[in-house]
């Protein structure tokens, strides 16, 4: 058994484990049995371990850092999305119900990688053999994985927010207004909305559907995106430094550069919308979803369909 | 001009200014800029790929013309892209001046005192065994130790923390001006050119030597350095499977008087710097040295920098032959010789026998096929192989170190000798004095960004009152950001000021016990 074989075997194992963990996570969403949650986590961690083995073995097989082409970026991205969700969403924000969706994202990422850009481990081409690109790629994938988690949380927020509004509207029709007035102001910033599940998820007395409250999703989305933004900024800067070394110009509006700038600008817009323009809730969320789409374009469309200096999908 | 017009003008200026100052305008401009940049990535751009723009214009007559007029083929140089950027910077300026002034005032000012502490989002009361004066002093000292900015007036203390958020944010935003300055100065006064040099030959930084392959900035002074370099050798290395490992040019730099200064290697990702210019390894190719004489008279002896044919789909580029031309205007009529070079004869032979392309990764018995044309040469540039106005009068072939002769009717015997095959290297030469500014701006953007996102601003007020057995300390506070985290910090502050039992002495309890 050589390293390349270990890598590709554990790649397959990763897909199956993530798929199983995803099914278990959704089953937990539906049934809310703690046992299902525990099982889902065990399988998720097993999957992440297999993913890590696949990445490391790939590096050993190619005798270099294992992030030199689209296939490898995808493997690392899938890993970071799962680990990032476990650490930030389950760990820090204590939301248990998002992990199934992150696993779905990772399964899709790995499947697309296996279908559209499989490459055997091989050395880097000279243009990619620079330590700036190693730094640049690590930052870009880390930023991407966090933006992806933020994007997933934001999409769920939009879904949940709509159902909460509906429920609120129905509730208003049925019950007379409480003495203190409306008690809940629909247009109030989400921070001020009552949070039926708390930040903790399952411990809430009243269960409003399978997802955590819109406010909790909104909060975790913002935090993750605010964490990702400087990392992405750094990735763009490191990319520019590398472009200066490799091509003699730090910025040339090559499609990849353009799209990473667009993604950056949209998320800067999101942060502004949240912090100063007073666009809380849905409007800011839509900007974040547009940013997420832009990220996917930066990642897939530019590499596969738009030519540019960065088109090294074949390593 | 009437007197009533002046206020309206001022009013409208004020309105524009107010609009630009609003965060919402900045946000919308930012999103418009993103949308404009997208156009540039979807359509081919003149500075990057003029051929593809031409192709597009041929293929889509109506939309092509429309896009062309609208500047969509040069988005990043178009007037509207510049306008959006300019508006964004005006908006940024309009935002930054008041914010900076407010920030300086806030830093100078001592924290403002509050009278009613019960109204704050967080509040608590604790009993301590010391008198109110001492309690206030102790509390102020405690907060100072926790790195709050503290002001004490008698029994009241006001403290705040986290101005770094605003300082960082301002630094971040101001840094964009530095970035803009660096880009404008660097690109405006600099240039980018392409130098094509054969092994053994020398290149000097002077306008004609770039052979038209140069783009200068708007404020370029025209001053070339006159320094140069000699390409000692070029090396391309491959793995057995044909994948490139590295491309290395060894050059000896020469000062403006032609005296050697130092020898350096220029590789992909490893540019060299000399005389304020940077040299990047960009490409390479083959340069056969072919001597041509007509009737024993030497007409040509310089290396010819050949261009490789485009590979069809599925054929490796390295399998393609190279083409070049020799143009002789001395004889009557003019003579042009077109050359087709196969650096590896085996690949040529294999192609003839089997039709299979073979990669040529180095030279092996290099082989040239040539055709001779006579007539009138319209374009003396060697980079074009245009045979219009010329008549093919024959051709032949020759191997390296070989000689071939050919009779031109009416002109005499043409003699070609292929003495050796060298390589040429292509360098990007650029001058950009703005790079240090741009780099500094990028660092400041990042340095400012981090506190502007993660530091939270929080304020704490304290009032001590005399109470039986010591004093009662009221504590109030709130955070502008990260409210959850402040809850814990506030508890810690309460405990820090009141000691262990502090948390138990919540206001509710006091209501019950007093
Ligand atoms: C050039 C593009 C710009 C970018 C990339 C940018 C980015 C940012 C970022 C990342 C923040 C921090 C957000 C936060 O604290 O949560 C911020 C804050 C802010 N920006 Fe911008 N900005 C830009 C332009 C502008 C302009 C033109 C204005 C003025 C109209 C402006 C005004 C502000 C203000 C007032 C804040 C305060 C945020 C706070 O501390 O809560 N920005 N900006």
PDB file of N, CA and C in Angstrom, chain A residues 123-130 219 223 226-227 229-230 233-234 237 241-242 244-248 250 252-253 255 258-259 261-262 264-266 268-269 271-273 276-277 279 287 306-307 315, chain B residues 23-24 27 30-31 33-34 37-38 41-42 48 52 76 81 172-173 176 183 187 239 243-247 268-271 278 280 428 430 432 435 438-439 442 445-446 449-450 453-454 483-484:
ATOM      1  N   UNK A 123       4.187  16.615  -8.782  1.00  0.00           N
ATOM      2  CA  UNK A 123       4.846  17.821  -8.270  1.00  0.00           C
ATOM      3  C   UNK A 123       4.192  19.084  -8.824  1.00  0.00           C
ATOM      4  N   UNK A 124       4.541  20.206  -8.224  1.00  0.00           N
ATOM      5  CA  UNK A 124       3.962  21.481  -8.643  1.00  0.00           C
ATOM      6  C   UNK A 124       4.646  21.997  -9.886  1.00  0.00           C
ATOM      7  N   UNK A 125       3.887  22.741 -10.692  1.00  0.00           N
ATOM      8  CA  UNK A 125       4.542  23.417 -11.806  1.00  0.00           C
ATOM      9  C   UNK A 125       5.294  24.626 -11.241  1.00  0.00           C
ATOM     10  N   UNK A 126       6.336  25.068 -11.981  1.00  0.00           N
ATOM     11  CA  UNK A 126       7.235  26.071 -11.394  1.00  0.00           C
ATOM     12  C   UNK A 126       6.515  27.321 -10.881  1.00  0.00           C
ATOM     13  N   UNK A 127       5.480  27.786 -11.608  1.00  0.00           N
ATOM     14  CA  UNK A 127       4.841  29.039 -11.207  1.00  0.00           C
ATOM     15  C   UNK A 127       4.197  28.903  -9.827  1.00  0.00           C
ATOM     16  N   UNK A 128       3.814  27.668  -9.470  1.00  0.00           N
ATOM     17  CA  UNK A 128       3.138  27.484  -8.189  1.00  0.00           C
ATOM     18  C   UNK A 128       4.115  27.167  -7.077  1.00  0.00           C
ATOM     19  N   UNK A 129       5.383  27.079  -7.431  1.00  0.00           N
ATOM     20  CA  UNK A 129       6.345  26.651  -6.441  1.00  0.00           C
ATOM     21  C   UNK A 129       6.947  27.858  -5.719  1.00  0.00           C
ATOM     22  N   UNK A 130       6.144  28.425  -4.847  1.00  0.00           N
ATOM     23  CA  UNK A 130       6.579  29.609  -4.138  1.00  0.00           C
ATOM     24  C   UNK A 130       5.962  29.541  -2.764  1.00  0.00           C
ATOM     25  N   UNK A 219     -26.834  35.383  14.210  1.00  0.00           N
ATOM     26  CA  UNK A 219     -25.670  35.733  15.014  1.00  0.00           C
ATOM     27  C   UNK A 219     -24.463  34.887  14.620  1.00  0.00           C
ATOM     28  N   UNK A 223     -20.898  36.155  13.014  1.00  0.00           N
ATOM     29  CA  UNK A 223     -19.602  35.922  13.675  1.00  0.00           C
ATOM     30  C   UNK A 223     -18.639  35.191  12.762  1.00  0.00           C
ATOM     31  N   UNK A 226     -17.502  37.524   9.997  1.00  0.00           N
ATOM     32  CA  UNK A 226     -16.571  38.542  10.495  1.00  0.00           C
ATOM     33  C   UNK A 226     -15.212  37.916  10.794  1.00  0.00           C
ATOM     34  N   UNK A 227     -15.213  36.647  11.163  1.00  0.00           N
ATOM     35  CA  UNK A 227     -13.950  35.955  11.409  1.00  0.00           C
ATOM     36  C   UNK A 227     -13.256  35.662  10.072  1.00  0.00           C
ATOM     37  N   UNK A 229     -13.534  37.317   7.236  1.00  0.00           N
ATOM     38  CA  UNK A 229     -13.208  38.469   6.384  1.00  0.00           C
ATOM     39  C   UNK A 229     -11.722  38.867   6.419  1.00  0.00           C
ATOM     40  N   UNK A 230     -11.127  39.037   7.602  1.00  0.00           N
ATOM     41  CA  UNK A 230      -9.695  39.384   7.599  1.00  0.00           C
ATOM     42  C   UNK A 230      -8.833  38.273   7.007  1.00  0.00           C
ATOM     43  N   UNK A 233      -9.106  38.753   3.390  1.00  0.00           N
ATOM     44  CA  UNK A 233      -8.326  39.943   3.047  1.00  0.00           C
ATOM     45  C   UNK A 233      -6.852  39.579   2.948  1.00  0.00           C
ATOM     46  N   UNK A 234      -6.394  38.833   3.949  1.00  0.00           N
ATOM     47  CA  UNK A 234      -4.997  38.410   3.952  1.00  0.00           C
ATOM     48  C   UNK A 234      -4.711  37.522   2.741  1.00  0.00           C
ATOM     49  N   UNK A 237      -4.244  39.650  -0.243  1.00  0.00           N
ATOM     50  CA  UNK A 237      -2.958  40.347  -0.185  1.00  0.00           C
ATOM     51  C   UNK A 237      -1.815  39.383  -0.509  1.00  0.00           C
ATOM     52  N   UNK A 241       0.941  39.534  -3.527  1.00  0.00           N
ATOM     53  CA  UNK A 241       2.396  39.477  -3.347  1.00  0.00           C
ATOM     54  C   UNK A 241       2.978  38.392  -4.254  1.00  0.00           C
ATOM     55  N   UNK A 242       2.281  37.264  -4.288  1.00  0.00           N
ATOM     56  CA  UNK A 242       2.744  36.176  -5.135  1.00  0.00           C
ATOM     57  C   UNK A 242       2.686  36.576  -6.616  1.00  0.00           C
ATOM     58  N   UNK A 244       2.968  39.447  -7.834  1.00  0.00           N
ATOM     59  CA  UNK A 244       4.074  40.374  -8.080  1.00  0.00           C
ATOM     60  C   UNK A 244       5.369  39.604  -8.315  1.00  0.00           C
ATOM     61  N   UNK A 245       5.586  38.569  -7.492  1.00  0.00           N
ATOM     62  CA  UNK A 245       6.823  37.785  -7.648  1.00  0.00           C
ATOM     63  C   UNK A 245       6.803  36.958  -8.927  1.00  0.00           C
ATOM     64  N   UNK A 246       5.646  36.396  -9.237  1.00  0.00           N
ATOM     65  CA  UNK A 246       5.610  35.444 -10.340  1.00  0.00           C
ATOM     66  C   UNK A 246       5.403  36.133 -11.679  1.00  0.00           C
ATOM     67  N   UNK A 247       4.569  37.149 -11.720  1.00  0.00           N
ATOM     68  CA  UNK A 247       4.215  37.739 -13.007  1.00  0.00           C
ATOM     69  C   UNK A 247       4.607  39.194 -13.140  1.00  0.00           C
ATOM     70  N   UNK A 248       5.194  39.756 -12.099  1.00  0.00           N
ATOM     71  CA  UNK A 248       5.659  41.128 -12.227  1.00  0.00           C
ATOM     72  C   UNK A 248       4.580  42.175 -12.075  1.00  0.00           C
ATOM     73  N   UNK A 250       1.213  43.159  -9.189  1.00  0.00           N
ATOM     74  CA  UNK A 250       0.488  42.658  -8.027  1.00  0.00           C
ATOM     75  C   UNK A 250      -1.003  42.535  -8.300  1.00  0.00           C
ATOM     76  N   UNK A 252      -3.751  42.364 -11.756  1.00  0.00           N
ATOM     77  CA  UNK A 252      -3.904  42.492 -13.198  1.00  0.00           C
ATOM     78  C   UNK A 252      -5.322  42.243 -13.671  1.00  0.00           C
ATOM     79  N   UNK A 253      -6.272  42.222 -12.768  1.00  0.00           N
ATOM     80  CA  UNK A 253      -7.673  41.971 -13.117  1.00  0.00           C
ATOM     81  C   UNK A 253      -7.826  40.685 -13.903  1.00  0.00           C
ATOM     82  N   UNK A 255      -9.297  36.965 -14.180  1.00  0.00           N
ATOM     83  CA  UNK A 255     -10.627  36.611 -13.665  1.00  0.00           C
ATOM     84  C   UNK A 255     -10.633  36.140 -12.210  1.00  0.00           C
ATOM     85  N   UNK A 258     -10.201  39.147 -10.089  1.00  0.00           N
ATOM     86  CA  UNK A 258     -11.415  39.943 -10.127  1.00  0.00           C
ATOM     87  C   UNK A 258     -12.478  39.341  -9.209  1.00  0.00           C
ATOM     88  N   UNK A 259     -12.659  38.026  -9.309  1.00  0.00           N
ATOM     89  CA  UNK A 259     -13.720  37.414  -8.499  1.00  0.00           C
ATOM     90  C   UNK A 259     -13.382  37.385  -7.026  1.00  0.00           C
ATOM     91  N   UNK A 261     -11.783  39.704  -5.571  1.00  0.00           N
ATOM     92  CA  UNK A 261     -12.085  41.090  -5.200  1.00  0.00           C
ATOM     93  C   UNK A 261     -13.594  41.282  -5.045  1.00  0.00           C
ATOM     94  N   UNK A 262     -14.360  40.712  -5.984  1.00  0.00           N
ATOM     95  CA  UNK A 262     -15.815  40.854  -5.918  1.00  0.00           C
ATOM     96  C   UNK A 262     -16.355  40.219  -4.630  1.00  0.00           C
ATOM     97  N   UNK A 264     -14.754  39.722  -1.904  1.00  0.00           N
ATOM     98  CA  UNK A 264     -14.296  40.549  -0.789  1.00  0.00           C
ATOM     99  C   UNK A 264     -15.202  41.775  -0.631  1.00  0.00           C
ATOM    100  N   UNK A 265     -15.495  42.417  -1.769  1.00  0.00           N
ATOM    101  CA  UNK A 265     -16.309  43.625  -1.742  1.00  0.00           C
ATOM    102  C   UNK A 265     -17.720  43.326  -1.219  1.00  0.00           C
ATOM    103  N   UNK A 266     -18.273  42.210  -1.660  1.00  0.00           N
ATOM    104  CA  UNK A 266     -19.639  41.891  -1.224  1.00  0.00           C
ATOM    105  C   UNK A 266     -19.666  41.621   0.284  1.00  0.00           C
ATOM    106  N   UNK A 268     -17.532  42.798   2.433  1.00  0.00           N
ATOM    107  CA  UNK A 268     -17.333  44.102   3.087  1.00  0.00           C
ATOM    108  C   UNK A 268     -18.662  44.835   3.149  1.00  0.00           C
ATOM    109  N   UNK A 269     -19.432  44.728   2.060  1.00  0.00           N
ATOM    110  CA  UNK A 269     -20.763  45.326   2.038  1.00  0.00           C
ATOM    111  C   UNK A 269     -21.646  44.732   3.123  1.00  0.00           C
ATOM    112  N   UNK A 271     -20.677  43.405   5.988  1.00  0.00           N
ATOM    113  CA  UNK A 271     -20.261  43.889   7.316  1.00  0.00           C
ATOM    114  C   UNK A 271     -20.734  45.320   7.528  1.00  0.00           C
ATOM    115  N   UNK A 272     -20.634  46.142   6.491  1.00  0.00           N
ATOM    116  CA  UNK A 272     -21.127  47.510   6.595  1.00  0.00           C
ATOM    117  C   UNK A 272     -22.621  47.527   6.840  1.00  0.00           C
ATOM    118  N   UNK A 273     -23.326  46.679   6.078  1.00  0.00           N
ATOM    119  CA  UNK A 273     -24.779  46.661   6.210  1.00  0.00           C
ATOM    120  C   UNK A 273     -25.143  46.340   7.653  1.00  0.00           C
ATOM    121  N   UNK A 276     -23.308  49.472  10.237  1.00  0.00           N
ATOM    122  CA  UNK A 276     -23.603  50.904  10.209  1.00  0.00           C
ATOM    123  C   UNK A 276     -24.823  51.295   9.410  1.00  0.00           C
ATOM    124  N   UNK A 277     -25.066  50.599   8.317  1.00  0.00           N
ATOM    125  CA  UNK A 277     -26.161  51.055   7.470  1.00  0.00           C
ATOM    126  C   UNK A 277     -27.506  50.679   8.070  1.00  0.00           C
ATOM    127  N   UNK A 279     -28.910  47.839   8.030  1.00  0.00           N
ATOM    128  CA  UNK A 279     -29.624  46.810   7.281  1.00  0.00           C
ATOM    129  C   UNK A 279     -29.527  45.508   8.047  1.00  0.00           C
ATOM    130  N   UNK A 287     -27.297  39.985   1.113  1.00  0.00           N
ATOM    131  CA  UNK A 287     -25.932  40.325   0.663  1.00  0.00           C
ATOM    132  C   UNK A 287     -24.975  39.168   0.952  1.00  0.00           C
ATOM    133  N   UNK A 306     -13.515  30.014 -17.079  1.00  0.00           N
ATOM    134  CA  UNK A 306     -12.969  31.287 -17.537  1.00  0.00           C
ATOM    135  C   UNK A 306     -11.456  31.156 -17.547  1.00  0.00           C
ATOM    136  N   UNK A 307     -10.845  31.467 -18.680  1.00  0.00           N
ATOM    137  CA  UNK A 307      -9.402  31.308 -18.711  1.00  0.00           C
ATOM    138  C   UNK A 307      -8.713  32.473 -18.010  1.00  0.00           C
ATOM    139  N   UNK A 315      -3.002  21.013 -12.394  1.00  0.00           N
ATOM    140  CA  UNK A 315      -1.805  20.950 -11.571  1.00  0.00           C
ATOM    141  C   UNK A 315      -0.581  21.179 -12.383  1.00  0.00           C
TER     142      UNK A 315
ATOM    143  N   UNK B  23     -23.565  56.102   5.076  1.00  0.00           N
ATOM    144  CA  UNK B  23     -22.994  54.770   4.967  1.00  0.00           C
ATOM    145  C   UNK B  23     -23.690  53.984   3.867  1.00  0.00           C
ATOM    146  N   UNK B  24     -24.990  54.268   3.723  1.00  0.00           N
ATOM    147  CA  UNK B  24     -25.750  53.514   2.730  1.00  0.00           C
ATOM    148  C   UNK B  24     -25.216  53.794   1.323  1.00  0.00           C
ATOM    149  N   UNK B  27     -22.105  51.876   0.835  1.00  0.00           N
ATOM    150  CA  UNK B  27     -22.435  50.461   0.659  1.00  0.00           C
ATOM    151  C   UNK B  27     -22.891  50.190  -0.772  1.00  0.00           C
ATOM    152  N   UNK B  30     -20.065  50.445  -3.183  1.00  0.00           N
ATOM    153  CA  UNK B  30     -19.216  49.255  -3.056  1.00  0.00           C
ATOM    154  C   UNK B  30     -19.804  48.107  -3.872  1.00  0.00           C
ATOM    155  N   UNK B  31     -21.125  47.936  -3.787  1.00  0.00           N
ATOM    156  CA  UNK B  31     -21.760  46.842  -4.520  1.00  0.00           C
ATOM    157  C   UNK B  31     -21.774  47.125  -6.026  1.00  0.00           C
ATOM    158  N   UNK B  33     -19.445  48.763  -7.567  1.00  0.00           N
ATOM    159  CA  UNK B  33     -18.068  48.497  -7.995  1.00  0.00           C
ATOM    160  C   UNK B  33     -17.871  47.001  -8.240  1.00  0.00           C
ATOM    161  N   UNK B  34     -18.424  46.189  -7.328  1.00  0.00           N
ATOM    162  CA  UNK B  34     -18.319  44.735  -7.493  1.00  0.00           C
ATOM    163  C   UNK B  34     -18.997  44.313  -8.783  1.00  0.00           C
ATOM    164  N   UNK B  37     -16.904  45.198 -11.755  1.00  0.00           N
ATOM    165  CA  UNK B  37     -15.741  44.319 -11.904  1.00  0.00           C
ATOM    166  C   UNK B  37     -16.148  43.000 -12.545  1.00  0.00           C
ATOM    167  N   UNK B  38     -17.364  42.539 -12.239  1.00  0.00           N
ATOM    168  CA  UNK B  38     -17.838  41.279 -12.806  1.00  0.00           C
ATOM    169  C   UNK B  38     -17.888  41.356 -14.328  1.00  0.00           C
ATOM    170  N   UNK B  41     -14.808  40.485 -15.944  1.00  0.00           N
ATOM    171  CA  UNK B  41     -14.348  39.099 -15.935  1.00  0.00           C
ATOM    172  C   UNK B  41     -15.149  38.251 -16.903  1.00  0.00           C
ATOM    173  N   UNK B  42     -16.285  38.761 -17.347  1.00  0.00           N
ATOM    174  CA  UNK B  42     -17.109  37.969 -18.259  1.00  0.00           C
ATOM    175  C   UNK B  42     -16.762  38.243 -19.719  1.00  0.00           C
ATOM    176  N   UNK B  48      -5.685  42.624 -21.488  1.00  0.00           N
ATOM    177  CA  UNK B  48      -5.269  41.246 -21.225  1.00  0.00           C
ATOM    178  C   UNK B  48      -5.235  40.390 -22.486  1.00  0.00           C
ATOM    179  N   UNK B  52      -8.811  38.142 -28.305  1.00  0.00           N
ATOM    180  CA  UNK B  52     -10.143  37.618 -28.003  1.00  0.00           C
ATOM    181  C   UNK B  52     -11.196  38.708 -28.131  1.00  0.00           C
ATOM    182  N   UNK B  76     -11.696  48.205 -16.549  1.00  0.00           N
ATOM    183  CA  UNK B  76     -10.917  48.788 -15.444  1.00  0.00           C
ATOM    184  C   UNK B  76     -10.228  50.083 -15.848  1.00  0.00           C
ATOM    185  N   UNK B  81     -15.748  53.236 -14.573  1.00  0.00           N
ATOM    186  CA  UNK B  81     -15.123  52.501 -13.469  1.00  0.00           C
ATOM    187  C   UNK B  81     -14.327  53.473 -12.597  1.00  0.00           C
ATOM    188  N   UNK B 172      -7.872  51.351   8.999  1.00  0.00           N
ATOM    189  CA  UNK B 172      -8.276  50.513   7.868  1.00  0.00           C
ATOM    190  C   UNK B 172      -8.763  51.380   6.708  1.00  0.00           C
ATOM    191  N   UNK B 173      -9.679  52.311   7.008  1.00  0.00           N
ATOM    192  CA  UNK B 173     -10.247  53.110   5.929  1.00  0.00           C
ATOM    193  C   UNK B 173      -9.256  54.111   5.339  1.00  0.00           C
ATOM    194  N   UNK B 176      -6.776  52.994   2.606  1.00  0.00           N
ATOM    195  CA  UNK B 176      -7.136  52.911   1.195  1.00  0.00           C
ATOM    196  C   UNK B 176      -6.620  54.106   0.395  1.00  0.00           C
ATOM    197  N   UNK B 183      -0.868  53.096  -6.053  1.00  0.00           N
ATOM    198  CA  UNK B 183      -1.234  52.589  -7.380  1.00  0.00           C
ATOM    199  C   UNK B 183      -1.042  53.688  -8.420  1.00  0.00           C
ATOM    200  N   UNK B 187       1.840  53.050 -11.066  1.00  0.00           N
ATOM    201  CA  UNK B 187       1.448  52.744 -12.438  1.00  0.00           C
ATOM    202  C   UNK B 187       1.651  53.957 -13.344  1.00  0.00           C
ATOM    203  N   UNK B 239      10.740  16.952 -15.726  1.00  0.00           N
ATOM    204  CA  UNK B 239      10.714  15.580 -15.239  1.00  0.00           C
ATOM    205  C   UNK B 239      10.566  14.651 -16.431  1.00  0.00           C
ATOM    206  N   UNK B 243       6.751  17.158 -17.318  1.00  0.00           N
ATOM    207  CA  UNK B 243       6.311  18.294 -16.515  1.00  0.00           C
ATOM    208  C   UNK B 243       7.499  19.191 -16.179  1.00  0.00           C
ATOM    209  N   UNK B 244       7.285  20.485 -16.303  1.00  0.00           N
ATOM    210  CA  UNK B 244       8.382  21.425 -16.074  1.00  0.00           C
ATOM    211  C   UNK B 244       8.766  21.461 -14.602  1.00  0.00           C
ATOM    212  N   UNK B 245      10.065  21.536 -14.336  1.00  0.00           N
ATOM    213  CA  UNK B 245      10.537  21.718 -12.965  1.00  0.00           C
ATOM    214  C   UNK B 245      10.871  23.184 -12.740  1.00  0.00           C
ATOM    215  N   UNK B 246      11.677  23.731 -13.656  1.00  0.00           N
ATOM    216  CA  UNK B 246      12.084  25.113 -13.443  1.00  0.00           C
ATOM    217  C   UNK B 246      12.628  25.711 -14.738  1.00  0.00           C
ATOM    218  N   UNK B 247      12.549  27.015 -14.810  1.00  0.00           N
ATOM    219  CA  UNK B 247      13.136  27.749 -15.923  1.00  0.00           C
ATOM    220  C   UNK B 247      14.082  28.778 -15.323  1.00  0.00           C
ATOM    221  N   UNK B 268      11.406  31.583 -12.406  1.00  0.00           N
ATOM    222  CA  UNK B 268       9.990  31.793 -12.144  1.00  0.00           C
ATOM    223  C   UNK B 268       9.832  31.990 -10.638  1.00  0.00           C
ATOM    224  N   UNK B 269       9.099  32.998 -10.256  1.00  0.00           N
ATOM    225  CA  UNK B 269       8.915  33.340  -8.844  1.00  0.00           C
ATOM    226  C   UNK B 269      10.134  33.957  -8.170  1.00  0.00           C
ATOM    227  N   UNK B 270      11.251  34.109  -8.909  1.00  0.00           N
ATOM    228  CA  UNK B 270      12.430  34.734  -8.320  1.00  0.00           C
ATOM    229  C   UNK B 270      12.968  35.814  -9.246  1.00  0.00           C
ATOM    230  N   UNK B 271      12.313  36.972  -9.242  1.00  0.00           N
ATOM    231  CA  UNK B 271      12.783  38.051 -10.108  1.00  0.00           C
ATOM    232  C   UNK B 271      14.099  38.624  -9.596  1.00  0.00           C
ATOM    233  N   UNK B 278      12.743  45.752 -12.282  1.00  0.00           N
ATOM    234  CA  UNK B 278      12.627  44.356 -11.883  1.00  0.00           C
ATOM    235  C   UNK B 278      12.496  43.496 -13.132  1.00  0.00           C
ATOM    236  N   UNK B 280      11.565  39.723 -14.611  1.00  0.00           N
ATOM    237  CA  UNK B 280      10.863  38.482 -14.308  1.00  0.00           C
ATOM    238  C   UNK B 280      11.031  37.498 -15.446  1.00  0.00           C
ATOM    239  N   UNK B 428       9.986  39.909 -18.400  1.00  0.00           N
ATOM    240  CA  UNK B 428       9.134  41.055 -18.186  1.00  0.00           C
ATOM    241  C   UNK B 428       9.985  42.055 -17.417  1.00  0.00           C
ATOM    242  N   UNK B 430       9.916  45.646 -15.438  1.00  0.00           N
ATOM    243  CA  UNK B 430       8.963  46.651 -14.984  1.00  0.00           C
ATOM    244  C   UNK B 430       9.577  47.608 -13.993  1.00  0.00           C
ATOM    245  N   UNK B 432       8.088  50.108 -11.023  1.00  0.00           N
ATOM    246  CA  UNK B 432       6.903  50.498 -10.275  1.00  0.00           C
ATOM    247  C   UNK B 432       7.362  50.978  -8.911  1.00  0.00           C
ATOM    248  N   UNK B 435       5.232  50.209  -5.327  1.00  0.00           N
ATOM    249  CA  UNK B 435       5.060  48.931  -4.635  1.00  0.00           C
ATOM    250  C   UNK B 435       5.223  49.023  -3.113  1.00  0.00           C
ATOM    251  N   UNK B 438       2.056  50.455  -1.725  1.00  0.00           N
ATOM    252  CA  UNK B 438       0.921  49.539  -1.815  1.00  0.00           C
ATOM    253  C   UNK B 438       1.039  48.460  -0.742  1.00  0.00           C
ATOM    254  N   UNK B 439       2.260  47.974  -0.571  1.00  0.00           N
ATOM    255  CA  UNK B 439       2.461  46.938   0.446  1.00  0.00           C
ATOM    256  C   UNK B 439       2.171  47.491   1.842  1.00  0.00           C
ATOM    257  N   UNK B 442      -1.489  47.753   2.311  1.00  0.00           N
ATOM    258  CA  UNK B 442      -2.116  46.448   2.526  1.00  0.00           C
ATOM    259  C   UNK B 442      -1.920  46.000   3.970  1.00  0.00           C
ATOM    260  N   UNK B 445      -4.193  48.021   6.177  1.00  0.00           N
ATOM    261  CA  UNK B 445      -5.582  47.564   6.036  1.00  0.00           C
ATOM    262  C   UNK B 445      -5.824  46.388   6.975  1.00  0.00           C
ATOM    263  N   UNK B 446      -4.895  45.460   6.942  1.00  0.00           N
ATOM    264  CA  UNK B 446      -5.062  44.255   7.753  1.00  0.00           C
ATOM    265  C   UNK B 446      -4.927  44.566   9.243  1.00  0.00           C
ATOM    266  N   UNK B 449      -8.001  46.325  10.319  1.00  0.00           N
ATOM    267  CA  UNK B 449      -9.229  45.535  10.210  1.00  0.00           C
ATOM    268  C   UNK B 449      -9.483  44.675  11.435  1.00  0.00           C
ATOM    269  N   UNK B 450      -8.416  44.078  11.946  1.00  0.00           N
ATOM    270  CA  UNK B 450      -8.615  43.090  13.010  1.00  0.00           C
ATOM    271  C   UNK B 450      -9.237  43.723  14.261  1.00  0.00           C
ATOM    272  N   UNK B 453     -12.901  44.760  13.877  1.00  0.00           N
ATOM    273  CA  UNK B 453     -13.943  43.731  13.896  1.00  0.00           C
ATOM    274  C   UNK B 453     -14.061  43.041  15.249  1.00  0.00           C
ATOM    275  N   UNK B 454     -12.967  42.921  15.974  1.00  0.00           N
ATOM    276  CA  UNK B 454     -12.992  42.051  17.159  1.00  0.00           C
ATOM    277  C   UNK B 454     -12.984  42.778  18.486  1.00  0.00           C
ATOM    278  N   UNK B 483     -22.202  41.666  23.089  1.00  0.00           N
ATOM    279  CA  UNK B 483     -22.925  41.856  24.340  1.00  0.00           C
ATOM    280  C   UNK B 483     -22.886  40.617  25.222  1.00  0.00           C
ATOM    281  N   UNK B 484     -22.877  39.453  24.611  1.00  0.00           N
ATOM    282  CA  UNK B 484     -22.852  38.224  25.428  1.00  0.00           C
ATOM    283  C   UNK B 484     -21.566  38.135  26.227  1.00  0.00           C
TER     284      UNK B 484
END
